[in-house]
Short mmCIF file of C-alpha atoms and ligand atoms in Angstrom, two decimals:
data_model
loop_
_atom_site.label_atom_id
_atom_site.label_comp_id
_atom_site.label_asym_id
_atom_site.label_seq_id
_atom_site.Cartn_x
_atom_site.Cartn_y
_atom_site.Cartn_z
CA MET R 74 0.19 -0.35 0.06
CA SER R 75 1.17 3.40 -0.97
CA LEU R 76 -0.37 7.10 0.24
CA PRO R 77 -3.15 6.96 -2.15
CA ALA R 78 -3.15 10.10 -4.91
CA HIS R 79 -6.50 11.10 -3.73
CA GLY R 80 -8.15 10.77 -0.50
CA ARG R 81 -11.00 7.79 -0.50
CA PRO R 82 -14.28 7.84 0.74
CA ALA R 83 -14.91 6.64 4.07
CA GLU R 84 -16.98 3.87 3.55
CA GLU R 85 -14.91 2.30 1.15
CA ILE R 86 -12.12 2.59 3.75
CA LEU R 87 -13.89 1.04 6.61
CA ASP R 88 -14.87 -1.98 4.28
CA ALA R 89 -11.25 -2.15 3.59
CA LEU R 90 -10.46 -2.06 7.48
CA ARG R 91 -13.42 -4.88 7.78
CA ALA R 92 -11.80 -7.03 5.43
CA LEU R 93 -8.25 -6.96 7.25
CA ARG R 94 -10.14 -7.46 10.38
CA GLU R 95 -11.15 -10.67 9.34
CA GLU R 96 -8.25 -12.02 9.57
CA ASP R 97 -7.87 -11.51 13.32
CA LEU R 98 -8.52 -13.44 16.31
CA PRO R 99 -12.06 -13.17 17.73
CA THR R 100 -11.85 -9.98 20.20
CA HIS R 101 -15.50 -11.03 21.67
CA GLY R 102 -17.38 -14.19 22.69
CA GLY R 103 -15.12 -16.01 24.96
CA LYS R 104 -13.22 -18.02 22.52
CA LEU R 105 -9.68 -16.30 22.86
CA PHE R 106 -7.75 -17.28 25.81
CA ALA R 107 -5.29 -14.46 25.74
CA TYR R 108 -4.52 -11.12 24.62
CA VAL R 109 -8.35 -9.86 25.20
CA TYR R 110 -10.63 -9.64 28.04
CA ASP R 111 -14.46 -10.08 27.04
CA PRO R 112 -16.84 -9.26 29.64
CA GLY R 113 -19.63 -10.08 27.88
CA LEU R 114 -21.49 -6.94 28.00
CA ALA R 115 -23.85 -6.29 24.96
CA ASP R 116 -23.54 -2.06 25.32
CA LEU R 117 -20.27 -1.67 26.84
CA ASP R 118 -18.36 -1.31 23.27
CA GLU R 119 -21.11 1.86 22.25
CA LEU R 120 -20.12 3.48 25.32
CA THR R 121 -16.25 3.19 25.38
CA LEU R 122 -16.40 4.15 21.79
CA ARG R 123 -17.92 7.12 22.09
CA ALA R 124 -16.20 8.35 25.50
CA HIS R 125 -12.92 7.54 23.60
CA GLY R 126 -14.36 9.63 20.54
CA LEU R 127 -15.14 12.66 22.52
CA SER R 128 -11.52 13.03 23.89
CA ALA R 129 -9.38 11.35 21.39
CA ALA R 130 -7.99 14.66 20.01
CA THR R 131 -6.81 15.50 23.33
CA ASN R 132 -3.42 15.62 25.08
CA GLY R 133 -2.20 14.27 28.51
CA LEU R 134 0.96 16.57 27.81
CA ASP R 135 -0.19 18.98 29.92
CA PRO R 136 -2.83 18.66 32.40
CA THR R 137 -3.53 22.54 32.84
CA ALA R 138 -4.48 22.43 28.91
CA PHE R 139 -6.96 19.58 29.24
CA PRO R 140 -7.88 19.44 33.03
CA SER R 141 -10.82 16.91 31.99
CA LEU R 142 -7.79 14.36 31.69
CA LEU R 143 -6.27 15.21 34.85
CA ARG R 144 -9.27 14.61 36.28
CA MET R 145 -10.45 11.40 34.83
CA GLU R 146 -6.95 10.28 35.66
CA ASN R 147 -6.92 11.29 39.31
CA ASP R 148 -10.47 9.51 39.51
CA ILE R 149 -9.24 6.42 37.94
CA VAL R 150 -6.60 6.59 40.34
CA ALA R 151 -8.56 6.91 43.28
CA ALA R 152 -10.79 3.92 42.21
CA ALA R 153 -7.73 1.98 42.12
CA ALA R 154 -6.22 2.91 45.50
CA GLY R 155 -9.72 2.00 46.79
CA LEU R 156 -9.68 -1.64 45.46
CA LEU R 157 -6.08 -1.94 46.36
CA GLY R 158 -5.76 -1.15 49.96
CA GLY R 159 -4.63 2.44 49.30
CA ASP R 160 -4.89 5.47 51.93
CA ARG R 161 -4.97 8.94 52.07
CA ALA R 162 -1.34 8.94 51.19
CA THR R 163 -1.57 6.85 48.15
CA VAL R 164 -0.76 8.57 45.13
CA GLY R 165 -0.42 7.03 41.17
CA ASN R 166 -0.58 7.52 37.45
CA VAL R 167 -2.45 5.83 34.50
CA THR R 168 0.13 4.46 32.16
CA SER R 169 -0.51 3.03 28.70
CA GLY R 170 -0.42 -0.92 29.56
CA GLY R 171 1.39 -3.02 32.37
CA THR R 172 4.92 -2.70 30.64
CA GLU R 173 5.06 0.99 31.51
CA SER R 174 3.57 0.40 34.91
CA VAL R 175 6.31 -1.96 35.45
CA LEU R 176 9.06 0.41 33.63
CA LEU R 177 8.28 3.08 36.02
CA ALA R 178 8.12 1.25 39.29
CA VAL R 179 11.65 0.30 38.25
CA LYS R 180 13.00 3.66 37.36
CA ALA R 181 11.46 5.03 40.23
CA ALA R 182 13.07 2.41 42.50
CA ARG R 183 16.51 2.56 40.82
CA ASP R 184 16.40 6.86 40.89
CA ALA R 185 15.47 6.58 44.42
CA ARG R 186 18.82 4.96 45.08
CA PRO R 187 21.45 7.22 43.32
CA ASP R 188 24.46 5.68 45.86
CA VAL R 189 23.78 2.50 44.02
CA THR R 190 26.17 2.24 40.85
CA ALA R 191 24.87 -0.93 39.74
CA PRO R 192 21.33 -1.25 40.60
CA ARG R 193 19.92 -4.79 40.56
CA ILE R 194 16.55 -6.30 41.34
CA VAL R 195 15.07 -9.92 43.05
CA LEU R 196 12.40 -11.39 41.18
CA PRO R 197 10.74 -14.92 40.62
CA SER R 198 11.15 -16.63 37.54
CA SER R 199 7.70 -16.70 37.00
CA ALA R 200 7.72 -12.78 36.87
CA HIS R 201 6.34 -10.93 33.78
CA PRO R 202 9.20 -10.20 30.92
CA ALA R 203 8.24 -6.55 31.77
CA PHE R 204 10.77 -6.54 34.49
CA ALA R 205 13.66 -8.14 32.35
CA LYS R 206 12.52 -5.47 29.77
CA ALA R 207 13.05 -2.60 32.23
CA GLY R 208 16.17 -4.08 33.25
CA ALA R 209 17.45 -4.23 29.65
CA TYR R 210 16.33 -0.62 29.08
CA LEU R 211 17.15 0.89 32.32
CA ARG R 212 20.60 -0.92 32.96
CA VAL R 213 19.16 -2.76 35.98
CA ALA R 214 20.36 -6.24 36.51
CA LEU R 215 17.94 -9.26 37.15
CA ASP R 216 18.48 -11.50 40.27
CA VAL R 217 15.89 -14.13 39.17
CA VAL R 218 14.82 -16.89 41.66
CA PRO R 219 13.70 -20.03 40.31
CA VAL R 220 10.25 -21.13 41.05
CA ASP R 221 10.10 -24.74 42.48
CA PRO R 222 9.05 -26.92 39.24
CA GLN R 223 6.60 -28.87 41.36
CA THR R 224 4.74 -26.34 43.22
CA LEU R 225 5.64 -23.42 40.90
CA ARG R 226 5.98 -21.46 43.89
CA VAL R 227 9.03 -19.21 44.86
CA SER R 228 10.83 -19.43 48.27
CA THR R 229 10.55 -16.49 50.15
CA VAL R 230 14.11 -17.59 51.97
CA ASP R 231 15.74 -17.74 48.49
CA ILE R 232 14.10 -14.10 47.62
CA GLU R 233 15.57 -12.62 50.89
CA ASN R 234 18.96 -14.51 50.35
CA ALA R 235 19.10 -12.93 46.66
CA ILE R 236 19.04 -9.24 48.35
CA GLY R 237 22.40 -7.89 48.35
CA PRO R 238 23.45 -4.10 48.87
CA ASP R 239 22.90 -3.24 45.23
CA THR R 240 19.17 -4.32 45.20
CA VAL R 241 16.90 -1.75 44.75
CA LEU R 242 13.84 -3.48 44.16
CA VAL R 243 11.80 -6.72 45.06
CA VAL R 244 9.26 -8.05 42.87
CA ALA R 245 6.41 -10.54 43.58
CA SER R 246 3.46 -11.06 41.42
CA ALA R 247 -0.56 -11.39 41.91
CA PRO R 248 -0.51 -13.61 40.21
CA ALA R 249 1.94 -14.35 37.76
CA TYR R 250 0.83 -15.05 34.25
CA PRO R 251 2.05 -18.32 33.03
CA HIS R 252 0.21 -20.43 35.68
CA GLY R 253 -1.83 -17.94 37.43
CA VAL R 254 0.08 -18.71 41.30
CA LEU R 255 -0.11 -15.87 43.58
CA ASP R 256 3.33 -15.07 45.19
CA PRO R 257 3.70 -15.10 49.11
CA VAL R 258 3.37 -11.47 49.19
CA PRO R 259 3.43 -10.70 53.17
CA ALA R 260 6.60 -12.66 53.21
CA ILE R 261 8.33 -11.43 50.20
CA ALA R 262 7.49 -7.95 51.16
CA ALA R 263 8.21 -8.44 54.81
CA ALA R 264 11.84 -9.67 53.68
CA ALA R 265 12.25 -6.52 51.25
CA ALA R 266 11.34 -4.09 54.25
CA ARG R 267 13.82 -5.78 56.58
CA HIS R 268 16.54 -5.00 53.95
CA GLY R 269 15.06 -1.38 53.41
CA VAL R 270 14.42 -1.95 49.89
CA ARG R 271 11.29 -1.28 47.93
CA CYS R 272 8.81 -3.85 46.96
CA HIS R 273 6.52 -3.83 43.85
CA VAL R 274 3.56 -5.97 43.64
CA ASP R 275 2.56 -6.72 39.88
CA ALA R 276 -1.04 -7.21 40.24
CA CYS R 277 -1.19 -6.14 36.55
CA PHE R 278 -3.36 -9.53 35.86
CA GLY R 279 -4.84 -10.39 39.04
CA GLY R 280 -5.31 -6.53 40.40
CA TRP R 281 -9.30 -5.84 39.16
CA LEU R 282 -10.33 -9.76 40.11
CA LEU R 283 -8.63 -10.73 43.08
CA PRO R 284 -10.36 -8.15 45.45
CA PHE R 285 -13.75 -9.48 44.11
CA TRP R 286 -13.11 -12.58 44.31
CA ARG R 287 -12.04 -12.04 48.32
CA GLU R 288 -15.51 -10.25 48.48
CA LEU R 289 -16.99 -13.82 46.81
CA GLY R 290 -15.13 -15.55 49.85
CA VAL R 291 -12.34 -17.03 48.14
CA ALA R 292 -9.78 -17.43 50.33
CA GLY R 293 -5.85 -16.24 49.16
CA GLU R 294 -3.16 -14.22 50.67
CA ALA R 295 -3.26 -10.55 50.86
CA PHE R 296 -1.44 -8.70 48.25
CA ASP R 297 -2.25 -5.09 48.14
CA LEU R 298 -1.22 -1.87 49.86
CA THR R 299 -2.49 -3.14 53.23
CA VAL R 300 0.52 -5.67 53.49
CA PRO R 301 3.46 -3.83 55.27
CA GLY R 302 6.57 -3.55 52.89
CA VAL R 303 4.26 -3.21 49.39
CA THR R 304 5.61 0.41 48.39
CA SER R 305 3.98 0.08 45.07
CA ILE R 306 1.51 -2.06 43.06
CA SER R 307 0.42 -2.10 39.31
CA VAL R 308 -2.87 -3.02 37.81
CA ASP R 309 -4.12 -3.21 34.17
CA LEU R 310 -7.19 -1.70 33.67
CA HIS R 311 -7.57 -3.35 30.06
CA LYS R 312 -7.42 -6.33 31.85
CA TYR R 313 -9.90 -7.36 34.22
CA ALA R 314 -11.33 -3.97 34.29
CA TYR R 315 -12.25 -4.65 30.92
CA CYS R 316 -11.27 -1.09 29.61
CA PRO R 317 -10.26 -0.70 25.88
CA LYS R 318 -6.53 -1.50 25.42
CA GLY R 319 -4.16 1.46 26.23
CA VAL R 320 -4.61 1.81 30.73
CA SER R 321 -2.80 0.42 33.02
CA VAL R 322 -2.36 2.23 36.88
CA LEU R 323 0.89 2.14 38.89
CA LEU R 324 0.52 3.14 42.55
CA HIS R 325 2.82 4.31 45.16
CA ARG R 326 2.45 3.95 48.89
CA THR R 327 3.65 7.83 49.07
CA ALA R 328 4.71 10.79 46.96
CA GLN R 329 7.76 10.70 48.64
CA LEU R 330 8.05 7.03 46.88
CA ARG R 331 6.40 8.10 43.28
CA ALA R 332 9.18 11.56 43.42
CA PRO R 333 11.89 9.17 41.47
CA GLN R 334 9.45 8.22 38.88
CA TYR R 335 8.98 11.88 37.30
CA PHE R 336 10.94 13.30 34.51
CA GLY R 337 11.52 17.32 34.31
CA TYR R 338 13.35 19.18 32.07
CA ALA R 339 13.77 22.81 31.24
CA GLY R 340 16.90 22.81 29.76
CA TRP R 341 16.24 23.82 26.22
CA PRO R 342 14.44 26.93 24.68
CA GLY R 343 10.88 25.47 24.62
CA TYR R 344 8.34 24.41 27.44
CA GLY R 345 8.78 23.45 30.46
CA LEU R 346 8.57 19.72 30.04
CA VAL R 347 7.54 17.28 33.03
CA ASN R 348 6.60 13.90 32.63
CA ALA R 349 4.99 11.16 35.07
CA THR R 350 4.94 8.62 32.16
CA VAL R 351 6.97 7.40 29.39
CA ALA R 352 4.93 8.87 26.96
CA SER R 353 5.02 12.74 26.55
CA THR R 354 2.05 13.30 24.37
CA ARG R 355 -0.37 11.01 25.89
CA PRO R 356 -3.69 10.29 24.20
CA GLY R 357 -6.88 11.05 25.78
CA GLY R 358 -9.22 8.38 24.59
CA PRO R 359 -8.36 5.58 26.22
CA ILE R 360 -8.31 7.44 29.67
CA ALA R 361 -11.63 8.27 28.92
CA ALA R 362 -12.81 5.35 27.47
CA ALA R 363 -11.60 3.67 30.91
CA TRP R 364 -12.96 6.17 32.86
CA ALA R 365 -16.42 5.41 31.09
CA THR R 366 -16.00 1.77 31.96
CA LEU R 367 -15.43 2.12 35.56
CA GLN R 368 -18.42 3.73 36.09
CA ARG R 369 -20.77 1.92 33.67
CA ILE R 370 -19.96 -1.56 35.17
CA GLY R 371 -19.52 0.01 39.10
CA HIS R 372 -18.59 -2.30 41.96
CA ASP R 373 -21.28 -4.85 42.01
CA GLY R 374 -21.12 -4.96 38.18
CA TYR R 375 -17.57 -5.89 38.56
CA ARG R 376 -17.88 -8.57 41.77
CA THR R 377 -20.89 -10.09 39.35
CA LEU R 378 -18.77 -10.27 36.41
CA ALA R 379 -15.62 -11.55 38.95
CA ALA R 380 -18.50 -14.47 39.89
CA ARG R 381 -18.53 -15.26 36.32
CA THR R 382 -15.06 -15.82 35.93
CA LEU R 383 -14.50 -17.72 39.02
CA GLU R 384 -17.38 -20.31 37.78
CA ALA R 385 -16.11 -20.36 34.58
CA THR R 386 -12.40 -20.74 36.03
CA ARG R 387 -13.71 -23.43 38.15
CA GLY R 388 -15.63 -25.17 35.29
CA LEU R 389 -12.58 -24.95 32.68
CA HIS R 390 -10.08 -26.47 35.46
CA GLU R 391 -12.50 -29.53 35.80
CA ALA R 392 -12.83 -30.26 32.40
CA VAL R 393 -9.33 -30.43 32.12
CA ARG R 394 -8.99 -32.26 34.75
CA ALA R 395 -11.63 -34.68 33.30
CA VAL R 396 -9.39 -35.50 30.56
CA PRO R 397 -7.12 -38.69 31.67
CA ASP R 398 -4.24 -37.54 29.11
CA LEU R 399 -4.07 -34.10 30.40
CA ARG R 400 -2.74 -32.66 33.87
CA THR R 401 -3.42 -29.14 35.30
CA LEU R 402 -0.43 -27.64 36.89
CA LEU R 403 -2.30 -26.62 40.00
CA PRO R 404 -4.56 -28.82 42.30
CA GLU R 405 -6.99 -25.74 42.13
CA PRO R 406 -6.89 -22.86 40.44
CA GLU R 407 -5.70 -19.74 42.52
CA SER R 408 -6.75 -17.01 40.10
CA SER R 409 -8.36 -16.56 36.53
CA VAL R 410 -5.83 -18.84 34.91
CA VAL R 411 -6.13 -22.44 33.90
CA ALA R 412 -2.73 -24.05 32.62
CA PHE R 413 -2.17 -27.80 31.56
CA THR R 414 0.25 -30.16 29.89
CA GLY R 415 0.04 -33.30 28.11
CA GLY R 416 1.38 -36.56 29.64
CA SER R 417 2.96 -39.00 27.38
CA THR R 418 -0.28 -39.60 25.09
CA VAL R 419 -0.58 -35.95 23.88
CA ASP R 420 1.34 -33.14 23.08
CA VAL R 421 -0.30 -29.91 24.26
CA PHE R 422 0.79 -28.06 21.29
CA VAL R 423 -1.01 -30.32 18.99
CA VAL R 424 -3.71 -30.04 21.11
CA ALA R 425 -4.02 -26.00 20.63
CA ASP R 426 -3.61 -26.71 17.07
CA ALA R 427 -6.84 -28.99 17.41
CA LEU R 428 -8.66 -26.33 19.42
CA ALA R 429 -8.03 -23.58 16.93
CA ALA R 430 -9.34 -25.57 13.94
CA GLN R 431 -12.66 -25.77 15.89
CA GLY R 432 -12.55 -21.79 16.58
CA TRP R 433 -11.00 -22.09 20.31
CA HIS R 434 -7.39 -20.35 20.60
CA ILE R 435 -5.39 -21.59 23.85
CA GLN R 436 -1.86 -19.82 24.12
CA PRO R 437 1.16 -22.25 24.25
CA GLN R 438 3.81 -21.68 26.60
CA MET R 439 7.64 -23.11 26.35
CA ALA R 440 9.22 -25.54 28.57
CA PHE R 441 11.41 -24.01 31.21
CA ASP R 442 13.77 -24.81 34.16
CA GLY R 443 11.86 -28.25 34.58
CA ILE R 444 8.57 -26.82 34.45
CA PRO R 445 6.68 -28.62 31.29
CA ARG R 446 5.86 -27.00 28.47
CA THR R 447 1.99 -26.12 28.96
CA ALA R 448 -1.25 -24.12 27.26
CA HIS R 449 -2.74 -21.33 29.07
CA LEU R 450 -6.12 -20.23 29.31
CA THR R 451 -6.72 -16.65 30.56
CA VAL R 452 -10.49 -16.80 31.79
CA THR R 453 -12.82 -14.04 31.44
CA ALA R 454 -16.34 -13.07 32.28
CA ALA R 455 -17.70 -14.00 28.69
CA VAL R 456 -16.42 -17.53 28.85
CA ALA R 457 -18.93 -18.60 31.69
CA PRO R 458 -21.55 -19.65 29.04
CA HIS R 459 -19.40 -21.74 26.82
CA VAL R 460 -17.66 -23.92 29.46
CA ALA R 461 -19.31 -27.39 28.56
CA SER R 462 -19.22 -26.24 24.87
CA PHE R 463 -15.38 -26.11 25.57
CA ALA R 464 -15.03 -29.06 27.11
CA GLY R 465 -16.26 -30.95 24.30
CA ALA R 466 -14.26 -29.26 21.66
CA LEU R 467 -11.01 -30.16 23.98
CA ASP R 468 -12.41 -34.00 24.34
CA ALA R 469 -12.22 -33.67 20.59
CA ALA R 470 -8.89 -32.01 20.39
CA VAL R 471 -7.29 -34.53 22.48
CA ALA R 472 -8.60 -37.34 20.67
CA ALA R 473 -7.15 -35.80 17.28
CA ALA R 474 -4.06 -34.92 18.92
CA ARG R 475 -3.33 -38.52 20.30
CA ALA R 476 -4.00 -40.02 16.66
CA ALA R 477 -1.73 -37.21 15.68
CA GLY R 478 1.41 -38.13 17.67
CA PRO R 479 3.67 -35.13 18.85
CA ALA R 480 5.37 -32.64 16.68
CA ILE R 481 8.48 -33.28 15.99
CA ALA R 482 11.29 -30.57 16.33
CA GLU R 483 13.97 -31.27 13.98
CA LEU R 484 16.54 -28.59 15.31
CA PRO R 485 20.19 -28.73 14.41
CA PRO R 486 22.14 -27.10 17.06
CA LEU R 487 22.25 -23.54 16.52
CA ASP R 488 24.50 -21.08 17.21
CA PRO R 489 21.96 -17.87 18.18
CA ALA R 490 24.94 -15.17 17.02
CA ALA R 491 25.14 -17.21 13.71
CA LEU R 492 21.72 -17.15 13.02
CA THR R 493 20.93 -14.85 9.97
CA PRO R 494 17.69 -13.68 8.65
CA ASP R 495 17.93 -15.91 6.05
CA THR R 496 18.62 -18.96 7.62
CA VAL R 497 15.71 -17.95 10.31
CA ALA R 498 13.38 -16.97 6.93
CA ARG R 499 14.25 -20.58 5.43
CA MET R 500 13.75 -22.25 8.60
CA ALA R 501 10.04 -20.40 9.07
CA ALA R 502 9.09 -21.58 5.39
CA ALA R 503 9.89 -25.12 6.23
CA LEU R 504 7.81 -24.64 9.04
CA GLY R 505 4.87 -23.39 7.43
CA LEU R 506 5.17 -19.72 8.34
CA ASP R 507 4.23 -17.81 5.83
CA LEU R 508 6.32 -14.40 6.55
CA ALA R 509 4.33 -12.63 3.59
CA ALA R 510 0.95 -13.04 5.05
CA GLY R 511 1.82 -12.97 8.61
CA HIS R 512 0.73 -16.19 9.76
CA PRO R 513 1.33 -19.81 9.81
CA THR R 514 -0.20 -21.75 6.66
CA GLN R 515 -0.84 -24.79 8.79
CA GLY R 516 -0.62 -25.34 12.67
CA MET R 517 1.63 -23.57 14.97
CA ALA R 518 2.54 -27.09 16.63
CA GLY R 519 5.93 -27.30 14.59
CA ILE R 520 7.16 -23.59 15.36
CA ASN R 521 5.83 -24.38 19.11
CA ALA R 522 8.09 -27.36 19.04
CA VAL R 523 10.98 -26.10 17.80
CA LEU R 524 10.96 -22.79 20.06
CA ASP R 525 10.51 -25.48 22.83
CA ALA R 526 13.33 -27.66 21.79
CA ALA R 527 15.81 -24.66 21.36
CA PRO R 528 17.83 -22.91 24.40
CA VAL R 529 16.43 -19.75 25.66
CA ALA R 530 18.71 -17.54 23.81
CA VAL R 531 18.32 -19.60 20.78
CA ARG R 532 14.40 -18.78 21.41
CA GLU R 533 14.56 -14.70 21.58
CA LYS R 534 16.85 -14.93 18.86
CA LEU R 535 14.36 -16.91 16.57
CA LEU R 536 11.48 -14.90 17.68
CA THR R 537 13.48 -11.42 17.22
CA ALA R 538 14.38 -12.71 13.74
CA VAL R 539 10.86 -13.69 12.91
CA LEU R 540 9.18 -10.30 13.98
CA ASP R 541 11.97 -8.72 12.22
CA LEU R 542 10.90 -10.34 9.03
CA LEU R 543 7.39 -9.79 9.55
CA GLN R 544 7.83 -5.73 10.31
CA ARG R 545 8.93 -4.87 6.89
CA PRO R 546 7.03 -2.41 4.93
CA SER R 547 4.13 -3.29 2.47
CA PRO R 548 5.12 -3.59 -0.92
CA GLN R 549 4.02 -0.85 -3.17
CA LEU R 550 1.12 -1.39 -5.19
C1 PLP Q 299 0.15 -8.50 31.28
C2 PLP Q 299 1.18 -8.60 32.15
C3 PLP Q 299 1.84 -7.43 32.09
C4 PLP Q 299 2.12 -6.74 31.20
O1 PLP Q 299 1.09 -6.06 30.59
P1 PLP Q 299 1.04 -5.15 29.02
O2 PLP Q 299 0.06 -4.55 29.41
O3 PLP Q 299 0.72 -6.52 28.15
O4 PLP Q 299 2.27 -4.36 29.07
C5 PLP Q 299 2.67 -7.44 33.49
N1 PLP Q 299 2.81 -8.34 34.20
C6 PLP Q 299 1.63 -9.16 34.14
C7 PLP Q 299 1.84 -10.22 35.39
C8 PLP Q 299 0.90 -9.36 33.19
O5 PLP Q 299 -0.28 -10.20 33.19
#
């Protein structure tokens, strides 16, 4: 596509967009168990679209120019603080997503300690890659503490032993994304506090769900700002607050803890710049859409959605446990994740393809450090009416996978440094990944098996090379 010589009619453009969207996975209907969070509320999209539109042209760069955005941001932060154990001292910001919230928590922790020249963070191996990304962007080293491959839980003693004089932050997740396990936040935060180190709770995934599960009587350790030693917490509103994409919240226990998060600059002949977030020009649309969503659903609405999610999670967990060839990673779900693996009789990557052929999309996860390869299901409220239907599809998929046998990964020893774009393009083509179309022509099982067989450094190199090959300008028409 090149820039059209003359502007096109609006309807024609929208038709073209609709045609493009047909290739995408379904964002609604509860059949996609990753990436999207569907509350299954019929009238919500119309409201968020209109709220987004009303504020789409505004810019959060300067809150005095657009006080509506400042007001909405402060309202959203207040709602998050109310849900996550904040008090009058709590402050926070709306960010563009969980990764940005994490990046800013790491930046604040690093810059609070100018005395430390080689800062480090301590985190369980199940923590989200956003922390590794923050470490890479901000030159903060990671001390990764492995989780037990059986229990998927981190030992608090190991966490505490990893804390050293250069540690600026300790991380706990509520829950960790891969298997939905809640880290022991009270013990981890206490360990951090004993060493005078900040503790960030990554509740990006569970922060807008678990407080409502607690109201519904689900037991679980405390993880929010009521826990002594927790200094900051993040929650993604574009996950279980069911807001359109582009909104997360980072809370700090006090304004003093937030201070090093800011970046101010006046050493140029232009406007005085001060930002709390990574972006300077900040789109108002997502903030307005989130603000509208929180008010439309309300506390009782979120509790109802959380109840549906709980019922669906338990239902899916039982459905998986009813299949003899499959094994759930946890005896009981601790949050809205169901993760399962196959035994010797079926390959979960092949099961994933067989489910996709029936319109159900689960997320394959690679084996890591003694933890087997798994299928991950993020469960949302929209799944509740479809549990029985999923169970039927799963039975059929497992039967198909048993008949098909495992995906075979023929992987020569690869030196990550020697992998060229040409080699990767040839491998992708051999595995049926059409780089021009941007999607696989057959199942993903072969590709996933290759990634699974590869050492971590090779996985990273392969994934990066494929994305680099996909992200090339469209051919000129
Ligand atoms: C989703 C997620 C993140 C990252 O959030 P993005 O919005 O994808 O940037 C961080 N931590 C956890 C636990 C998550 O589930």
